[in-house]
Short mmCIF file of C-alpha atoms in Angstrom, two decimals:
data_model
loop_
_atom_site.label_atom_id
_atom_site.label_comp_id
_atom_site.label_asym_id
_atom_site.label_seq_id
_atom_site.Cartn_x
_atom_site.Cartn_y
_atom_site.Cartn_z
CA MET A 977 24.50 4.21 -8.95
CA LYS A 978 23.16 2.07 -11.80
CA LYS A 979 19.73 3.29 -12.88
CA ILE A 980 17.98 3.45 -16.22
CA LEU A 981 17.15 7.14 -16.25
CA ASN A 982 17.90 10.44 -17.93
CA ALA A 983 18.25 12.98 -15.12
CA PRO A 984 17.51 12.19 -11.47
CA GLU A 985 15.41 15.31 -11.07
CA ALA A 986 13.20 14.24 -14.00
CA TYR A 987 12.73 10.68 -12.77
CA VAL A 988 9.20 10.97 -11.34
CA ASP A 989 7.77 13.22 -14.02
CA GLU A 990 9.09 11.04 -16.82
CA MET A 991 7.80 7.93 -15.04
CA LEU A 992 4.31 9.42 -14.73
CA ALA A 993 4.39 10.48 -18.39
CA GLY A 994 5.26 6.91 -19.35
CA LEU A 995 2.67 5.39 -17.00
CA THR A 996 -0.15 7.43 -18.49
CA ALA A 997 1.13 6.90 -22.05
CA ALA A 998 1.31 3.13 -21.57
CA HIS A 999 -2.13 2.87 -19.94
CA PRO A 1000 -4.27 5.64 -21.45
CA ASP A 1001 -7.48 3.71 -20.76
CA TYR A 1002 -6.74 3.78 -17.03
CA TYR A 1003 -4.74 6.87 -16.07
CA ALA A 1004 -4.53 10.57 -16.85
CA LEU A 1005 -2.56 13.45 -15.34
CA HIS A 1006 -4.44 16.29 -13.69
CA GLY A 1007 -3.49 19.75 -12.50
CA ASP A 1008 -0.66 22.15 -13.21
CA SER A 1009 1.96 20.17 -11.28
CA GLY A 1010 1.59 17.01 -13.37
CA ARG A 1011 1.77 15.03 -10.14
CA VAL A 1012 -1.89 14.06 -9.74
CA VAL A 1013 -3.07 10.82 -11.38
CA VAL A 1014 -6.81 10.41 -12.00
CA ARG A 1015 -9.02 7.85 -13.69
CA ALA A 1016 -9.02 8.15 -17.45
CA ARG A 1017 -12.76 7.56 -17.21
CA ALA A 1018 -14.13 9.42 -14.23
CA GLY A 1019 -16.45 7.73 -11.76
CA ARG A 1020 -20.13 8.58 -11.84
CA GLU A 1021 -21.50 11.77 -10.35
CA GLY A 1022 -22.63 11.43 -6.76
CA LYS A 1023 -20.15 8.67 -5.89
CA VAL A 1024 -17.89 9.07 -2.85
CA GLY A 1025 -14.39 9.88 -4.02
CA ILE A 1026 -11.34 8.07 -2.68
CA VAL A 1027 -7.95 9.74 -2.78
CA THR A 1028 -4.50 8.75 -1.66
CA GLY A 1029 -1.01 10.14 -1.89
CA GLY A 1030 2.61 9.39 -1.16
CA GLY A 1031 6.09 9.29 -2.51
CA SER A 1032 7.11 7.66 -5.74
CA GLY A 1033 9.15 4.47 -5.69
CA HIS A 1034 6.43 2.05 -4.56
CA LEU A 1035 4.50 1.09 -7.70
CA PRO A 1036 1.83 -0.18 -7.95
CA VAL A 1037 1.28 1.81 -4.71
CA PHE A 1038 0.16 4.56 -4.92
CA ALA A 1039 -0.89 5.71 -8.37
CA GLY A 1040 -1.27 2.23 -9.86
CA TYR A 1041 -4.44 1.60 -7.88
CA VAL A 1042 -6.39 4.45 -9.45
CA GLY A 1043 -9.25 2.76 -11.27
CA GLN A 1044 -12.76 1.36 -11.15
CA GLY A 1045 -13.58 -0.10 -7.76
CA LEU A 1046 -10.42 1.40 -6.29
CA LEU A 1047 -9.11 4.97 -6.09
CA ASP A 1048 -10.31 8.05 -7.92
CA ALA A 1049 -7.16 10.15 -7.64
CA CYS A 1050 -3.64 10.08 -6.25
CA ALA A 1051 -1.01 12.74 -5.54
CA ILE A 1052 2.58 11.64 -6.14
CA GLY A 1053 5.71 13.12 -4.56
CA ASP A 1054 9.36 12.63 -5.37
CA VAL A 1055 10.85 9.21 -4.58
CA PHE A 1056 10.14 8.47 -0.91
CA ALA A 1057 8.92 12.05 -0.37
CA SER A 1058 5.44 13.35 0.38
CA PRO A 1059 3.48 15.26 -2.26
CA SER A 1060 2.84 18.88 -1.44
CA ALA A 1061 -0.34 20.02 0.27
CA GLU A 1062 -1.43 21.76 -2.94
CA GLN A 1063 -0.92 18.59 -4.97
CA MET A 1064 -3.00 16.69 -2.42
CA ALA A 1065 -5.68 19.36 -2.57
CA ASP A 1066 -5.76 19.03 -6.37
CA ALA A 1067 -6.23 15.28 -5.96
CA ILE A 1068 -9.11 15.85 -3.51
CA ARG A 1069 -10.76 18.26 -5.94
CA ALA A 1070 -10.36 15.79 -8.79
CA ALA A 1071 -11.87 12.95 -6.74
CA ASP A 1072 -14.90 14.95 -5.59
CA SER A 1073 -18.16 14.32 -7.43
CA GLY A 1074 -20.49 15.81 -4.87
CA ALA A 1075 -20.66 13.07 -2.20
CA GLY A 1076 -17.46 13.83 -0.30
CA VAL A 1077 -13.95 12.42 -0.40
CA LEU A 1078 -12.21 9.81 1.74
CA ARG A 1079 -8.49 10.44 2.24
CA LEU A 1080 -6.98 6.96 2.58
CA TYR A 1081 -3.23 6.73 3.09
CA GLY A 1082 -0.34 5.49 5.18
CA ASN A 1083 0.72 6.80 8.59
CA TYR A 1084 3.78 8.87 7.68
CA GLY A 1085 4.47 12.29 9.20
CA GLY A 1086 4.84 14.25 5.97
CA ASP A 1087 1.76 12.71 4.38
CA VAL A 1088 -0.36 13.33 7.48
CA MET A 1089 0.76 16.95 7.74
CA ASN A 1090 0.23 17.70 4.05
CA PHE A 1091 -3.15 15.95 3.81
CA ASP A 1092 -4.30 17.93 6.85
CA MET A 1093 -3.20 21.13 5.13
CA ALA A 1094 -4.90 20.01 1.93
CA GLY A 1095 -8.11 19.57 3.89
CA ASP A 1096 -7.81 23.15 5.07
CA LEU A 1097 -7.33 24.29 1.47
CA VAL A 1098 -10.54 22.66 0.25
CA GLU A 1099 -12.56 23.38 3.39
CA PHE A 1100 -14.32 26.39 1.89
CA GLU A 1101 -15.03 24.71 -1.47
CA ASP A 1102 -17.96 22.64 -0.16
CA ILE A 1103 -15.92 19.43 -0.27
CA THR A 1104 -16.50 17.22 2.75
CA CYS A 1105 -13.56 14.99 3.64
CA SER A 1106 -12.89 12.10 5.99
CA THR A 1107 -9.64 10.30 6.77
CA VAL A 1108 -8.48 6.74 7.38
CA LEU A 1109 -4.83 6.03 8.14
CA LEU A 1110 -3.20 2.65 7.56
CA THR A 1111 -1.13 1.45 10.52
CA ASP A 1112 -0.58 -2.20 9.62
CA ASP A 1113 3.20 -2.64 10.13
CA VAL A 1114 3.50 -4.70 13.33
CA ALA A 1115 7.28 -4.23 13.48
CA SER A 1116 7.11 -0.45 13.82
CA ALA A 1117 5.40 -0.18 17.22
CA PRO A 1118 3.89 -2.49 19.88
CA PRO A 1119 0.13 -3.16 20.00
CA GLU A 1120 -0.42 -0.67 22.82
CA GLU A 1121 1.02 2.04 20.53
CA LYS A 1122 -0.54 0.88 17.29
CA GLU A 1123 -1.44 4.43 16.34
CA LYS A 1124 2.32 4.98 15.78
CA ARG A 1125 2.66 2.12 13.30
CA ARG A 1126 3.57 2.69 9.68
CA GLY A 1127 1.18 1.99 6.83
CA VAL A 1128 2.54 -0.52 4.34
CA ALA A 1129 0.98 -3.10 1.97
CA GLY A 1130 -2.28 -3.19 3.93
CA MET A 1131 -3.14 -0.05 1.97
CA VAL A 1132 -3.90 -2.23 -1.03
CA TYR A 1133 -6.63 -4.11 0.84
CA ALA A 1134 -8.08 -0.85 2.16
CA TYR A 1135 -8.17 0.67 -1.33
CA LYS A 1136 -10.01 -2.39 -2.63
CA ILE A 1137 -12.61 -2.60 0.13
CA ALA A 1138 -13.30 1.14 0.30
CA GLY A 1139 -13.40 1.38 -3.49
CA ALA A 1140 -15.95 -1.40 -3.76
CA ALA A 1141 -18.13 0.22 -1.09
CA ALA A 1142 -18.04 3.53 -2.94
CA GLU A 1143 -18.98 1.82 -6.22
CA GLU A 1144 -22.02 0.34 -4.46
CA GLY A 1145 -23.22 3.88 -3.80
CA ARG A 1146 -22.61 4.02 -0.05
CA ASP A 1147 -22.34 7.46 1.52
CA LEU A 1148 -19.15 8.97 2.92
CA ASP A 1149 -19.74 7.84 6.49
CA ALA A 1150 -20.36 4.26 5.39
CA VAL A 1151 -17.34 4.15 3.06
CA THR A 1152 -15.15 5.62 5.80
CA ALA A 1153 -16.43 3.10 8.33
CA VAL A 1154 -15.67 0.07 6.21
CA ALA A 1155 -12.27 1.48 5.20
CA GLN A 1156 -11.44 1.88 8.89
CA LYS A 1157 -12.65 -1.65 9.58
CA ALA A 1158 -10.33 -2.97 6.86
CA ALA A 1159 -7.43 -0.93 8.17
CA ASP A 1160 -7.99 -2.26 11.68
CA ALA A 1161 -8.12 -5.85 10.39
CA CYS A 1162 -4.76 -5.69 8.53
CA ARG A 1163 -1.37 -6.76 9.89
CA SER A 1164 1.89 -6.66 7.90
CA ILE A 1165 5.58 -7.31 8.36
CA GLY A 1166 8.50 -7.19 5.96
CA VAL A 1167 12.07 -8.46 5.70
CA ALA A 1168 14.82 -6.82 3.64
CA LEU A 1169 17.79 -8.49 1.97
CA SER A 1170 19.22 -5.49 0.15
CA PRO A 1171 18.81 -1.71 -0.04
CA CYS A 1172 17.49 0.42 -2.86
CA THR A 1173 18.84 3.64 -4.33
CA VAL A 1174 16.86 6.89 -4.50
CA PRO A 1175 17.84 8.52 -7.82
CA GLN A 1176 18.32 12.01 -6.43
CA ALA A 1177 20.43 10.68 -3.53
CA GLY A 1178 22.62 8.54 -5.77
CA LYS A 1179 23.50 6.02 -3.06
CA PRO A 1180 21.79 3.13 -1.25
CA THR A 1181 19.27 4.01 1.44
CA PHE A 1182 21.15 1.79 3.93
CA GLU A 1183 23.96 -0.75 4.04
CA ILE A 1184 23.56 -4.45 4.73
CA ALA A 1185 26.07 -7.25 4.23
CA GLU A 1186 25.61 -9.80 1.47
CA ASP A 1187 24.93 -12.55 4.03
CA GLU A 1188 22.52 -10.51 6.21
CA ILE A 1189 18.81 -9.78 6.40
CA GLU A 1190 16.83 -7.30 8.48
CA MET A 1191 13.52 -8.39 9.97
CA GLY A 1192 10.82 -5.71 10.17
CA MET A 1193 12.54 -3.09 8.02
CA GLY A 1194 10.21 -0.42 6.63
CA ILE A 1195 9.61 0.31 2.97
CA HIS A 1196 11.90 3.38 3.09
CA GLY A 1197 14.67 1.61 4.98
CA GLU A 1198 13.31 2.40 8.45
CA PRO A 1199 14.99 0.20 11.11
CA GLY A 1200 13.56 -3.23 11.78
CA VAL A 1201 13.56 -5.40 14.88
CA TRP A 1202 16.80 -7.32 14.27
CA ARG A 1203 19.57 -7.81 11.76
CA GLY A 1204 21.39 -11.12 11.36
CA LYS A 1205 22.61 -13.83 9.04
CA LEU A 1206 20.49 -14.96 6.10
CA ARG A 1207 18.20 -17.85 7.02
CA SER A 1208 16.22 -20.39 5.04
CA ALA A 1209 12.91 -19.45 3.44
CA ASP A 1210 11.02 -21.62 5.93
CA GLU A 1211 12.72 -19.96 8.90
CA ILE A 1212 12.12 -16.44 7.56
CA ALA A 1213 8.46 -17.10 6.76
CA GLY A 1214 7.97 -18.89 10.07
CA GLU A 1215 9.14 -15.92 12.11
CA MET A 1216 7.11 -13.49 10.02
CA MET A 1217 4.00 -15.56 10.61
CA ASP A 1218 4.81 -15.86 14.31
CA ARG A 1219 4.91 -12.07 14.62
CA LEU A 1220 1.69 -11.56 12.67
CA LEU A 1221 -0.26 -14.21 14.51
CA ASP A 1222 0.99 -13.01 17.89
CA ASP A 1223 -0.46 -9.60 17.04
CA MET A 1224 -3.70 -10.87 15.48
CA PRO A 1225 -4.46 -14.45 16.56
CA LEU A 1226 -6.54 -16.55 14.18
CA GLY A 1227 -8.54 -19.68 14.98
CA SER A 1228 -11.01 -22.18 13.68
CA GLY A 1229 -13.60 -20.62 11.40
CA ASP A 1230 -11.70 -17.39 10.76
CA ARG A 1231 -11.40 -16.27 7.14
CA VAL A 1232 -8.34 -14.36 6.03
CA SER A 1233 -6.84 -13.00 2.85
CA VAL A 1234 -3.07 -13.07 2.66
CA MET A 1235 -0.65 -11.09 0.52
CA VAL A 1236 2.89 -12.33 -0.12
CA ASN A 1237 4.44 -9.25 -1.69
CA SER A 1238 7.76 -8.65 -3.42
CA LEU A 1239 9.42 -5.45 -2.23
CA GLY A 1240 10.82 -4.99 -5.74
CA ALA A 1241 13.60 -7.41 -6.68
CA THR A 1242 12.39 -10.66 -5.15
CA PRO A 1243 11.26 -12.98 -7.96
CA PRO A 1244 7.91 -14.80 -8.07
CA GLU A 1245 9.60 -18.16 -7.56
CA GLU A 1246 10.80 -17.14 -4.11
CA LEU A 1247 7.40 -15.73 -3.19
CA TYR A 1248 5.78 -19.07 -3.94
CA ILE A 1249 8.34 -20.89 -1.80
CA LEU A 1250 7.37 -18.59 1.09
CA TYR A 1251 3.65 -19.03 0.42
CA ASN A 1252 3.94 -22.72 1.28
CA VAL A 1253 4.70 -21.78 4.89
CA VAL A 1254 2.03 -19.08 5.02
CA LYS A 1255 -0.67 -21.46 3.81
CA ALA A 1256 0.38 -24.24 6.18
CA ARG A 1257 0.43 -21.89 9.20
CA LEU A 1258 -2.98 -20.40 8.47
CA GLU A 1259 -4.62 -23.74 7.80
CA GLY A 1260 -2.89 -25.17 10.86
CA ALA A 1261 -4.58 -22.48 12.93
CA GLY A 1262 -7.93 -23.48 11.48
CA ALA A 1263 -8.33 -20.39 9.27
CA SER A 1264 -9.63 -20.43 5.70
CA ILE A 1265 -7.74 -18.50 3.02
CA VAL A 1266 -9.76 -16.22 0.73
CA MET A 1267 -8.32 -14.78 -2.49
CA PRO A 1268 -4.58 -15.06 -1.74
CA LEU A 1269 -2.38 -12.48 -3.47
CA VAL A 1270 1.19 -13.45 -4.45
CA GLY A 1271 3.21 -10.96 -6.49
CA ARG A 1272 4.34 -7.36 -6.65
CA TYR A 1273 1.70 -5.19 -5.00
CA ALA A 1274 3.67 -2.61 -2.93
CA THR A 1275 7.35 -2.15 -3.62
CA SER A 1276 10.39 -0.21 -2.51
CA MET A 1277 12.24 0.47 -5.76
CA GLU A 1278 14.67 -2.43 -6.35
CA MET A 1279 14.86 -3.60 -2.74
CA ALA A 1280 15.20 -7.37 -2.38
CA GLY A 1281 12.78 -8.55 0.27
CA VAL A 1282 9.25 -9.57 0.98
CA SER A 1283 6.29 -8.52 3.07
CA PHE A 1284 3.35 -10.53 4.36
CA THR A 1285 -0.06 -8.95 5.00
CA LEU A 1286 -3.02 -10.64 6.66
CA LEU A 1287 -6.56 -9.27 6.41
CA LYS A 1288 -9.02 -10.89 8.81
CA LEU A 1289 -12.37 -10.89 7.03
CA ASP A 1290 -16.01 -10.69 8.00
CA ASP A 1291 -18.89 -11.25 5.56
CA GLU A 1292 -19.01 -7.60 4.51
CA MET A 1293 -15.31 -7.26 3.81
CA GLU A 1294 -15.14 -10.61 2.01
CA THR A 1295 -17.91 -9.51 -0.36
CA LEU A 1296 -16.22 -6.17 -1.03
CA LEU A 1297 -12.81 -7.81 -1.51
CA GLN A 1298 -14.24 -10.06 -4.21
CA ALA A 1299 -16.23 -7.31 -5.97
CA PRO A 1300 -15.00 -6.24 -9.43
CA CYS A 1301 -12.15 -3.77 -9.79
CA ASP A 1302 -9.98 -2.78 -12.71
CA CYS A 1303 -6.68 -0.94 -12.96
CA ALA A 1304 -3.52 -1.58 -14.96
CA PHE A 1305 -1.95 -3.62 -12.14
CA TRP A 1306 -4.88 -5.55 -10.66
CA ARG A 1307 -8.20 -6.82 -11.96
CA VAL A 1308 -10.87 -8.69 -10.03
CA GLY A 1309 -13.96 -10.09 -11.74
#
């Protein structure tokens, strides 16, 4: 294992210490565990709070999107491991300013169980909570079982849209409704070229030959839909777009935001090569592209690979997507 670290067991805590030290205007640590990240400047009183949580290893997801117009707090677990229920409860408490808290996170068993338990812990503290789960990974289950799908980079769009709605002063029901609408309008798929190594495991999460790729692999190394020989960028992007558009057809007059996202090690140059195909396919379908995102938005440690996310917009979501936000990793306006 080649990692720049001190001790594997200190990896997450030292990372969070460095994150907050490097960006003191954006992030602060909260609670006894040191695993809850909050805004350095708290949101106003009476605003709906938005909280998320998940394992480390995916920056900027999860903690990176704490900020104005985005999240209010985030609980962070070990690499690829859920935070504890108590850490999630601390994040909910930190996010609450009297108008309730939306729990907005990906559909993973440990996160669901622990956020449910966290809700029980704060139930008698006069904190009202709602929940929206992201299930945007089309490779992880068929459309008729979409409730089983994993949540991947679509979380970024949901954070942005829900965060903007909360900044407008909408109540908990309204923020929850638009977050759910964004979640329902997202589709994602990824392809992996190489594994990553979890520091405490000390070995790659999976094995794949130098000349192979895996279509549809999850961000923790969950199995994809096929493994085969490396193909050209145009062929890879073409199949990814086929799978997304089969699941969410687009036509003339539709407006869509697209994210071409590095899973960690894929350089920007290769992302832009892939974007050529994405743009041509969407415009060929008659859709208009709004605020395309190309870069590193949701990663899997040092995994080489890419994910595509489509967000089909209506007027409300387009306005919220383009509203101002500010965190260390993403600024709009």
